[in-house]
Short mmCIF file of C-alpha atoms in Angstrom, two decimals:
data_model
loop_
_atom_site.label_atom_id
_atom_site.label_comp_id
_atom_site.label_asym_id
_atom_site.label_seq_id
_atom_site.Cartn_x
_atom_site.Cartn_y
_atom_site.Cartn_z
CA UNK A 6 124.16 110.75 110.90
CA UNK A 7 123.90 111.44 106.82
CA UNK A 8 123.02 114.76 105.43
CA UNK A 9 119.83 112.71 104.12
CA UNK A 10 118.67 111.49 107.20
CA UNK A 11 115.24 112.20 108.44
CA UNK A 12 114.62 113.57 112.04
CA UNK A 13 111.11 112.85 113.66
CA UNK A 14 110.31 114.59 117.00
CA UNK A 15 107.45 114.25 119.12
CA UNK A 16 105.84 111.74 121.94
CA UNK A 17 106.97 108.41 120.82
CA UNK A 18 104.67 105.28 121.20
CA UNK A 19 106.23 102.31 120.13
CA UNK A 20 109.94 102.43 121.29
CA UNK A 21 111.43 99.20 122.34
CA UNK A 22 111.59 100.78 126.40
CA UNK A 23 108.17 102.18 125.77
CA UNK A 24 106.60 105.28 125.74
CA UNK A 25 109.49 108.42 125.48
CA UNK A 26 107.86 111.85 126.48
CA UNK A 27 110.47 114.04 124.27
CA UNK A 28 112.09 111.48 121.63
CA UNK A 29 113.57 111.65 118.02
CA UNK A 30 113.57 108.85 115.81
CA UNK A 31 116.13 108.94 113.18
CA UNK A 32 115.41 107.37 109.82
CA UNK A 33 118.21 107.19 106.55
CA UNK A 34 116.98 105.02 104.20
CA UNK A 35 114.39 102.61 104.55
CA UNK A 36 115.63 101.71 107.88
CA UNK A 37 114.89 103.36 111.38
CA UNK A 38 118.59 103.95 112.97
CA UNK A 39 118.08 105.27 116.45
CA UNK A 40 115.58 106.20 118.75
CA UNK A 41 116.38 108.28 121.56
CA UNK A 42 114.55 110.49 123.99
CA UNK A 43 116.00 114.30 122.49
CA UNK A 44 118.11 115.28 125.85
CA UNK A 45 120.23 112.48 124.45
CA UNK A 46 120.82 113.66 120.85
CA UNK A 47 123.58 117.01 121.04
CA UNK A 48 126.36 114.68 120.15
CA UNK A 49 124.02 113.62 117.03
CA UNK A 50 124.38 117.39 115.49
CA UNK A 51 121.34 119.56 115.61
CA UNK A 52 117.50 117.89 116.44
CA UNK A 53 114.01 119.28 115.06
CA UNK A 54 112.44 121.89 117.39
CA UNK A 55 110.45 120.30 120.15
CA UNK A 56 106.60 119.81 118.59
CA UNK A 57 103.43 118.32 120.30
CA UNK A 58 103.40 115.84 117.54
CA UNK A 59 102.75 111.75 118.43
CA UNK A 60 104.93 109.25 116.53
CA UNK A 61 103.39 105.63 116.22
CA UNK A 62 104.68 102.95 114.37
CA UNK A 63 102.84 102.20 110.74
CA UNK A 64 99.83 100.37 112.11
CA UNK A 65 99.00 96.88 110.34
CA UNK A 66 95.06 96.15 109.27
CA UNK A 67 94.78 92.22 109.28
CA UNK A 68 91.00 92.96 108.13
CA UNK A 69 90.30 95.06 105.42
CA UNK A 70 87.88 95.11 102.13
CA UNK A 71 88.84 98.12 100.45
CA UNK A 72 88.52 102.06 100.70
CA UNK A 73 87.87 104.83 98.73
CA UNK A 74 84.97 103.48 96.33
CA UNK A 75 87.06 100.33 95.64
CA UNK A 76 86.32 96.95 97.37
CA UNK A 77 89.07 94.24 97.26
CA UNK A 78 86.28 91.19 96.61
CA UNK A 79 85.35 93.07 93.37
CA UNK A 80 87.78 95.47 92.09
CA UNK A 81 90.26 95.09 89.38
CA UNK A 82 93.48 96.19 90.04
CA UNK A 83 93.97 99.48 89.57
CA UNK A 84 90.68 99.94 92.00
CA UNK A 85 92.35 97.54 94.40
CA UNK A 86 95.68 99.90 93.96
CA UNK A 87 93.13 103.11 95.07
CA UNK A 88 92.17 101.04 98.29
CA UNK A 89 95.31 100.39 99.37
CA UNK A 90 96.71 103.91 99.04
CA UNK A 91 93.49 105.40 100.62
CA UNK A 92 94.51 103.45 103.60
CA UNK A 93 98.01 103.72 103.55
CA UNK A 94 97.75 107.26 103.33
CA UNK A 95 95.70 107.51 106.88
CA UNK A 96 98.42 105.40 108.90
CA UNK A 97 98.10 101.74 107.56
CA UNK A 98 101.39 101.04 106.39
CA UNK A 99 100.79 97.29 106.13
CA UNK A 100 97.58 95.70 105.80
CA UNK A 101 95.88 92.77 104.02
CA UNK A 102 93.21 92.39 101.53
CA UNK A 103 90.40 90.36 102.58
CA UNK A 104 88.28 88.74 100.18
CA UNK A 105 84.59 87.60 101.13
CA UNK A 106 82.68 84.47 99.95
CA UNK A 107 82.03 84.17 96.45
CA UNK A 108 81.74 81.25 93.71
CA UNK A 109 84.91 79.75 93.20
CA UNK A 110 85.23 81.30 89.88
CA UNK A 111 85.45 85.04 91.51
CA UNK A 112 87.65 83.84 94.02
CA UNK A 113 90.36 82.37 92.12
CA UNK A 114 89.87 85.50 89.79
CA UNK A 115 90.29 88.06 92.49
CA UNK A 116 92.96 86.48 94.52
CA UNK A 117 95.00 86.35 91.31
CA UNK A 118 94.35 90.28 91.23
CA UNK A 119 95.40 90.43 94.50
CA UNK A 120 98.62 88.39 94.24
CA UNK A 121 99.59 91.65 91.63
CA UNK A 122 99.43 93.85 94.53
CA UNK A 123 101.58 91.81 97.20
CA UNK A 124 104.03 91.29 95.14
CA UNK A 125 104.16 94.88 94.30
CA UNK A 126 104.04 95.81 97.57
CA UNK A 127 100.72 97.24 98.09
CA UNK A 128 99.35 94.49 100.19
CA UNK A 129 101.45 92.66 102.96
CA UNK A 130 99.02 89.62 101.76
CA UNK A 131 95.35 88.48 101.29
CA UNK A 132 92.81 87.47 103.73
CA UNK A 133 89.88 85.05 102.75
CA UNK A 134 87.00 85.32 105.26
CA UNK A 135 84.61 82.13 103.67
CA UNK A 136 83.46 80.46 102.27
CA UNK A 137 83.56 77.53 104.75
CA UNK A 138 81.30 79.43 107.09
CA UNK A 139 78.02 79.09 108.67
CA UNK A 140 75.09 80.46 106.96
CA UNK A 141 73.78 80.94 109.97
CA UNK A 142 75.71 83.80 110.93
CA UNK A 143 76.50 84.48 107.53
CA UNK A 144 76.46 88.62 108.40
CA UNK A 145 76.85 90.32 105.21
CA UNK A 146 78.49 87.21 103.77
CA UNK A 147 76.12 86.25 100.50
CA UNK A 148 74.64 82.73 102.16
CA UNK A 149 74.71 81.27 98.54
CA UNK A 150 78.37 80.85 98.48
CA UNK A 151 79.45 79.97 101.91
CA UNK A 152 79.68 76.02 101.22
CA UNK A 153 81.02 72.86 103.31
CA UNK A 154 85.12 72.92 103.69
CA UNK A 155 86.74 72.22 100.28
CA UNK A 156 90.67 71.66 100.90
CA UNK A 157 90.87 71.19 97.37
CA UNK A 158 89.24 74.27 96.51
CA UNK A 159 91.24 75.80 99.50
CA UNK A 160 94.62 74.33 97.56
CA UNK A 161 93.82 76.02 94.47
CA UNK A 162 92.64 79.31 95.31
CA UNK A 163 95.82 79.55 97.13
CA UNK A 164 97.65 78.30 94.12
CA UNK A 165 95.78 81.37 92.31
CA UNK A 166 96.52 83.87 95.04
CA UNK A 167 100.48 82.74 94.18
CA UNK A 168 100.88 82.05 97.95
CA UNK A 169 100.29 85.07 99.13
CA UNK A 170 97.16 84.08 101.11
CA UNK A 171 98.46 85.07 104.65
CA UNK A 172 95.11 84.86 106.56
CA UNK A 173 92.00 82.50 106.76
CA UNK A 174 88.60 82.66 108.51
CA UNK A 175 86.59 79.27 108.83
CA UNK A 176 83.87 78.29 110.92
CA UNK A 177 84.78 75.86 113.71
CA UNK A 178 81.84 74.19 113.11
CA UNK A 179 82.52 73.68 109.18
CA UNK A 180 83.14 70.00 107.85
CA UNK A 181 86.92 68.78 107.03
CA UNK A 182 88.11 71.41 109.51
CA UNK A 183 91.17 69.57 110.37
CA UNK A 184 91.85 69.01 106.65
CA UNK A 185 91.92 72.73 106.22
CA UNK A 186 93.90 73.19 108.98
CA UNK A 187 96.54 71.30 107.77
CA UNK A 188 96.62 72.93 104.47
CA UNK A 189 97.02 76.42 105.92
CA UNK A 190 99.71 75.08 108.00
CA UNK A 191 101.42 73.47 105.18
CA UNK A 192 101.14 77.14 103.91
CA UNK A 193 102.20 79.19 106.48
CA UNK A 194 98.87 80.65 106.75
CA UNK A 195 97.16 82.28 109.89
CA UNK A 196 93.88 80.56 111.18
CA UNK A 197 91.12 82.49 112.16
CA UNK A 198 87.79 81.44 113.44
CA UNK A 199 84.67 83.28 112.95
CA UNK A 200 81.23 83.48 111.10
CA UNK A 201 79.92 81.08 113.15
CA UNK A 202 77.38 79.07 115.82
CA UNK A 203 79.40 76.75 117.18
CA UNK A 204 78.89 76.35 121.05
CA UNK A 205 82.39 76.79 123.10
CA UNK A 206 82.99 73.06 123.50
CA UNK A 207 83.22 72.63 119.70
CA UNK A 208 85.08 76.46 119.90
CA UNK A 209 87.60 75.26 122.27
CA UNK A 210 88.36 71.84 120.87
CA UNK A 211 89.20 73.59 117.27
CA UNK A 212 91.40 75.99 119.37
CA UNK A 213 93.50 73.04 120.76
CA UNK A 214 93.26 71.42 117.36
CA UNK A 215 95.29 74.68 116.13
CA UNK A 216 97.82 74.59 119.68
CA UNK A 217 101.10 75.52 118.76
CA UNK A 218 100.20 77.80 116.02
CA UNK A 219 99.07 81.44 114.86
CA UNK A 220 95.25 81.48 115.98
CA UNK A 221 93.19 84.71 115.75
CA UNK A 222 89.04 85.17 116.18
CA UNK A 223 87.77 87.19 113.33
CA UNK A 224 85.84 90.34 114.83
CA UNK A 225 84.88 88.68 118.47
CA UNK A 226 81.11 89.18 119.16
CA UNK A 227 80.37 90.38 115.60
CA UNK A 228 78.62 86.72 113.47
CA UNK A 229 78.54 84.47 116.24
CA UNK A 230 76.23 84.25 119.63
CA UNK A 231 76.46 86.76 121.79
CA UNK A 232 77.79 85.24 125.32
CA UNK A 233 75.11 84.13 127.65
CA UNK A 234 75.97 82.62 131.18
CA UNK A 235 74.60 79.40 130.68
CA UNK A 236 75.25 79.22 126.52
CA UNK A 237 79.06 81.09 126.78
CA UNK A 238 79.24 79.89 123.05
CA UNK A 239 82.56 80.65 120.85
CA UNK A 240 82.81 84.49 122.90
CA UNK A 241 83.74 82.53 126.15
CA UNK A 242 85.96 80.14 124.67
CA UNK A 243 87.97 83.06 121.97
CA UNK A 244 88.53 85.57 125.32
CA UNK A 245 89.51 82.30 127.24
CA UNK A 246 91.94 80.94 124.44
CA UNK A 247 92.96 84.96 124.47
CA UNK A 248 93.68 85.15 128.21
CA UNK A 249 95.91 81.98 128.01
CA UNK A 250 97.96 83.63 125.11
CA UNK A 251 96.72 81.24 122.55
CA UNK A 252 94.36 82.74 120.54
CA UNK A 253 94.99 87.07 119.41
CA UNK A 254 91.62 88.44 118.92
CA UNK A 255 90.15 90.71 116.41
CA UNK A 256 87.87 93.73 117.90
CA UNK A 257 86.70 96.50 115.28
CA UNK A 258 86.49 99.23 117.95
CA UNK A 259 84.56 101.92 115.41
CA UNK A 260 81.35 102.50 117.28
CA UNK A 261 79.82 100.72 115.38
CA UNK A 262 80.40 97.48 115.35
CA UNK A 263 80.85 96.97 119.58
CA UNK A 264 80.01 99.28 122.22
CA UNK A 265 83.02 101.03 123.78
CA UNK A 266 82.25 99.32 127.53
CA UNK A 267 83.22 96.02 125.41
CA UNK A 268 86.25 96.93 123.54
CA UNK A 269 87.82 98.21 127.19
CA UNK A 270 86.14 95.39 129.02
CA UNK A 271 88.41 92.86 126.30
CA UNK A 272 91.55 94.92 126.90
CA UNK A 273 90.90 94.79 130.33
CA UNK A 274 90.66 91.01 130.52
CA UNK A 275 93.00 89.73 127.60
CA UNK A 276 96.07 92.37 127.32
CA UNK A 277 96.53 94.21 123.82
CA UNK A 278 98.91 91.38 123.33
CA UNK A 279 96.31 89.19 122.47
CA UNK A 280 94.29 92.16 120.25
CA UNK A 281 94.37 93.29 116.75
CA UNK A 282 92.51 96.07 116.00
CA UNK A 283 90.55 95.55 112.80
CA UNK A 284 88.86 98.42 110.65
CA UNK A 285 87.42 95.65 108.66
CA UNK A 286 86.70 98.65 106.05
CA UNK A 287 84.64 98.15 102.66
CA UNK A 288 84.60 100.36 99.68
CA UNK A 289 82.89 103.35 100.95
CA UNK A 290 85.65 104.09 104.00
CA UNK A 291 86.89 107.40 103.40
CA UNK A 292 83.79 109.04 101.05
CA UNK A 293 80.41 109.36 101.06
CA UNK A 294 77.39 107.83 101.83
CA UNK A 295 75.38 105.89 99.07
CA UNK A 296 75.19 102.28 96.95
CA UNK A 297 78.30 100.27 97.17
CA UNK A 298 79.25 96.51 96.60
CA UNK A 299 80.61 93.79 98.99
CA UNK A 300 81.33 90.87 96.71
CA UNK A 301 77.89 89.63 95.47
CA UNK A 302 76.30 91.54 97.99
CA UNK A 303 74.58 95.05 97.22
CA UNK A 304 75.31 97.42 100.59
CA UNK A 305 74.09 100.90 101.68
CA UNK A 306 76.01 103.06 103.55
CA UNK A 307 73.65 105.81 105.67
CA UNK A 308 75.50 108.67 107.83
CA UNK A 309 78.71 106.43 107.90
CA UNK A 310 77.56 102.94 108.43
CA UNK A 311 77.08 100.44 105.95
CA UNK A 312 74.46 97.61 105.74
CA UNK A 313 73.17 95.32 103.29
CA UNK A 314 70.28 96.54 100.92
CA UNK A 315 67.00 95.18 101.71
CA UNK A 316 64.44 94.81 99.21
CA UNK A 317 61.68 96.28 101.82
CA UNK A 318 63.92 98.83 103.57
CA UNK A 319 63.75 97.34 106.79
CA UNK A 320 67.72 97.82 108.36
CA UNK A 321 70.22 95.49 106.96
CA UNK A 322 73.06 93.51 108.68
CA UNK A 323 76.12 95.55 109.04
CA UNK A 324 78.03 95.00 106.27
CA UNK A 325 81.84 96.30 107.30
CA UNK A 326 83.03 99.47 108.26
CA UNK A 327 84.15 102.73 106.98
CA UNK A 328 86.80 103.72 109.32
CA UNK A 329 90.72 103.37 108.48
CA UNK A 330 92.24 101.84 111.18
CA UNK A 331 93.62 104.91 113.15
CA UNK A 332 90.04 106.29 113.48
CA UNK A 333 89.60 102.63 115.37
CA UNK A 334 92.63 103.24 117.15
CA UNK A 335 91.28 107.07 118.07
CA UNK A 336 88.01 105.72 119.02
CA UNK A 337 89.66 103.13 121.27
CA UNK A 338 91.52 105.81 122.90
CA UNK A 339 89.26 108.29 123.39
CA UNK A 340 85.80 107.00 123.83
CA UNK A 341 87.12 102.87 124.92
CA UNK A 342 89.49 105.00 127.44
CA UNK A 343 92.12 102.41 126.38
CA UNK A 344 95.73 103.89 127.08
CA UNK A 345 97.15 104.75 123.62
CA UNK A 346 99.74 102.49 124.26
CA UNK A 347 97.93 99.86 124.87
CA UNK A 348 95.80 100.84 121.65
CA UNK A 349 98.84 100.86 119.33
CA UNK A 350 100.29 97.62 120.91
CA UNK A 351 97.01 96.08 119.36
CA UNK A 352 97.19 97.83 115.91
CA UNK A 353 100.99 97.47 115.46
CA UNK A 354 103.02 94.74 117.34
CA UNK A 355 100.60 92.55 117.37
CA UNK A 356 99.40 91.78 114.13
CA UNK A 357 103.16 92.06 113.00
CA UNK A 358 103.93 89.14 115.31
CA UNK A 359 100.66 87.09 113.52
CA UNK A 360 101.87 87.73 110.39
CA UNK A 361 106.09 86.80 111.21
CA UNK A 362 107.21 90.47 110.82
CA UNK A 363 108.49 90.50 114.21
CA UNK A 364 111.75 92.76 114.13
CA UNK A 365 110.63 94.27 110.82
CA UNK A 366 107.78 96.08 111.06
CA UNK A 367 105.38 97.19 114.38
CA UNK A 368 107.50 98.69 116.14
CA UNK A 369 109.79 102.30 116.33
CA UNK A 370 113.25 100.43 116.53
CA UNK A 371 116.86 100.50 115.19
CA UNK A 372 116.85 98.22 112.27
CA UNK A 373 112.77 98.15 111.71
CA UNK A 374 111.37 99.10 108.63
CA UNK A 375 110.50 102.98 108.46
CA UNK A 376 106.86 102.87 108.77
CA UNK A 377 105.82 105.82 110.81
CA UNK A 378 102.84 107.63 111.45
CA UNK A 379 103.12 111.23 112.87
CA UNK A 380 99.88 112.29 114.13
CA UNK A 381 98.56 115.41 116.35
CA UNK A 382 97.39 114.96 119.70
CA UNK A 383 93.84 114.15 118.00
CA UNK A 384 95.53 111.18 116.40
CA UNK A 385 94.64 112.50 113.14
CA UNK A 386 97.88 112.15 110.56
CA UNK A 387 100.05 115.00 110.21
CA UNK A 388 102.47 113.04 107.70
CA UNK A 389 103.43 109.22 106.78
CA UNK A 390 105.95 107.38 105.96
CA UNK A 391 106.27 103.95 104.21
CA UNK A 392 109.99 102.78 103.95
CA UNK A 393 111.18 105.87 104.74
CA UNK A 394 109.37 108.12 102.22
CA UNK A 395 107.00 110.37 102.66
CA UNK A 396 103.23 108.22 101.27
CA UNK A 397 101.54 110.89 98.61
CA UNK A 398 97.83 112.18 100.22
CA UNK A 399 99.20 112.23 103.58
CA UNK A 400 97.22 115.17 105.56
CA UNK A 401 99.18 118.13 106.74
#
């Protein structure tokens, strides 16, 4: 062990055995070198004091809009720089930036801003959800822009982004699916179906259209039919695809978005394997209540939740979230009464396995990436790390 290295001690979630009551994990560099539980460590020289800390693997936010008054569909860069740290700073060490629909001019504009950040490392990629949707359950999608499927229009905003689109939501429903499909294939880019009223024969048959590949459901329940025992719809045919291991899906687990019987009833049924916990956060996560933007769309955010404006005042669709994704991970803990392992399986190792970082990032393990989130036994942050150093803002 260096003089330099960096000795973590607490509860570890995340090791490669599992859970370790009494660990350490040892970090020099950017790398994580050893993780052992601390009765093991005298022959590694002198270990931290015990502490009643919790040590979780950075957790990875495959849906995410922004934070901090900045919303990644509308911000330049240096906003979309302020997002990105306001979530990285609360335990999202990786996490993409999802656009929303928009005329083709904004999104070719704002995936190029995007592409700045990825490549910088701010960003492990970007995330378009639309605009080959359904109107019909457009949610706080602007109806005006979602528009038939366009692979050409898919090719070049992708071209714009610089390849580093990583993610896609489409409708099921939406025409020239399977041309899409083969152009986010050709691209090495994740499917994901949502925004939509498809019925779960159409649901299923897109599902087996996509066999073989990375397949998510963007936020089950939330823009498409509820399940109903004689209309299951795409619900049925998502936690179906789920249960089979072929589909992962999305659950923002926030309290606002799905009750907390559902998110345990999902884990329950489907495994955290096949979860990623979403915060699906807009601008206003992390401040105050007020006016805010999502793409076109003007949004109001009222003791924590955000909806679009109405012109009457009548209540709006919800229109994102404001949590980071540990408060979704807290929330599935403690009021889901999901095992935290379970709840950091779905906000770590599994979205790093849909996005090919298997080995690299998700997990507490020799040769991983140090991306580590210390928290209390509140799962609020005590410190973070990104590559091994310490991420500026982190709460102590």
């Amino acid at each position: 062990m260096s003089a330099a290295a960096i000795l973590l001690r607490g509860r570890i979630i995340g090791a490669p055995d599992g859970e370790i009551a009494d660990g350490v994990v040892e970090i020099e560099g950017e790398r994580i070198t050893r993780v052992r539980d601390a009765r093991d460590y005298p022959d590694a020289g002198p270990v931290p004091a015990p502490t009643d800390s919790i040590i979780l693997p950075g957790l990875i936010d495959l849906h995410c809009h922004g934070g901090a008054g900045a919303g990644f569909p509308n911000a330049d860069a240096a906003g979309a720089r302020i997002a990105a740290a306001h979530h990285r700073a609360h335990g999202s060490t990786g996490l993409l930036g999802s656009l929303v629909s928009a005329p083709p001019a904004d999104l070719l504009r704002q995936a190029s801003v995007l592409a700045d950040l990825v490549e910088d490392g701010d960003l492990l990629g970007v995330h378009l959800e639309g605009p080959f949707l359904n109107s019909v359950r457009c949610g706080a999608q602007d109806p005006a822009s979602i528009i038939p499927g366009d692979p050409r229009l898919l090719e070049r905003i992708c071209d714009a982004a610089r390849d580093t689109v990583r993610s896609m939501t489409l409708a099921p429903e939406t025409p020239r699916f399977g041309e899409l499909l083969t152009v986010l294939r050709e691209r090495g880019i994740l499917s994901s179906l949502g925004h939509t009223d498809a019925d779960a024969a159409t649901t299923s048959a897109r599902i087996a259209d996509a066999a073989g590949g990375r397949l998510t459901a963007t936020h089950l329940f939330n823009a498409m039919p509820p399940l109903h025992h004689r209309a299951p719809g795409p619900v049925a045919a998502c936690l179906a695809a789920a249960g089979r291991g072929d589909m992962v899906v999305e659950l923002i687990a926030d309290g606002v978005h799905l009750a907390a019987e559902t998110v345990r009833m999902v884990f329950d049924t489907v495994g955290a394997d096949q979860i990623a916990l979403v915060s699906d956060a807009m601008a206003a996560a992390g401040i105050s209540d007020g006016a805010y933007r999502l793409g076109p769309l003007d949004v109001t955010v009222s003791r924590g939740v955000a909806r679009l404006t109405t012109g009457d005042g009548s209540e709006g669709a919800i229109a994102g979230g404001t949590a980071s994704l540990l408060d979704v991970v807290r929330y599935t803990v403690f009021e889901a009464g999901v095992d935290l392992g379970e709840a950091v399986v779905s906000a770590t190792r599994t979205p790093a396995r849909m996005l090919g970082l298997e080995g690299e990032r998700g997990a507490l393990a020799p040769g991983c990436r140090a991306d580590v989130v210390v928290t209390g036994a509140d799962l609020r942050p005590r410190r973070v790390l990104v590559a091994g150093a310490d991420v500026a803002g982190w709460v102590r």
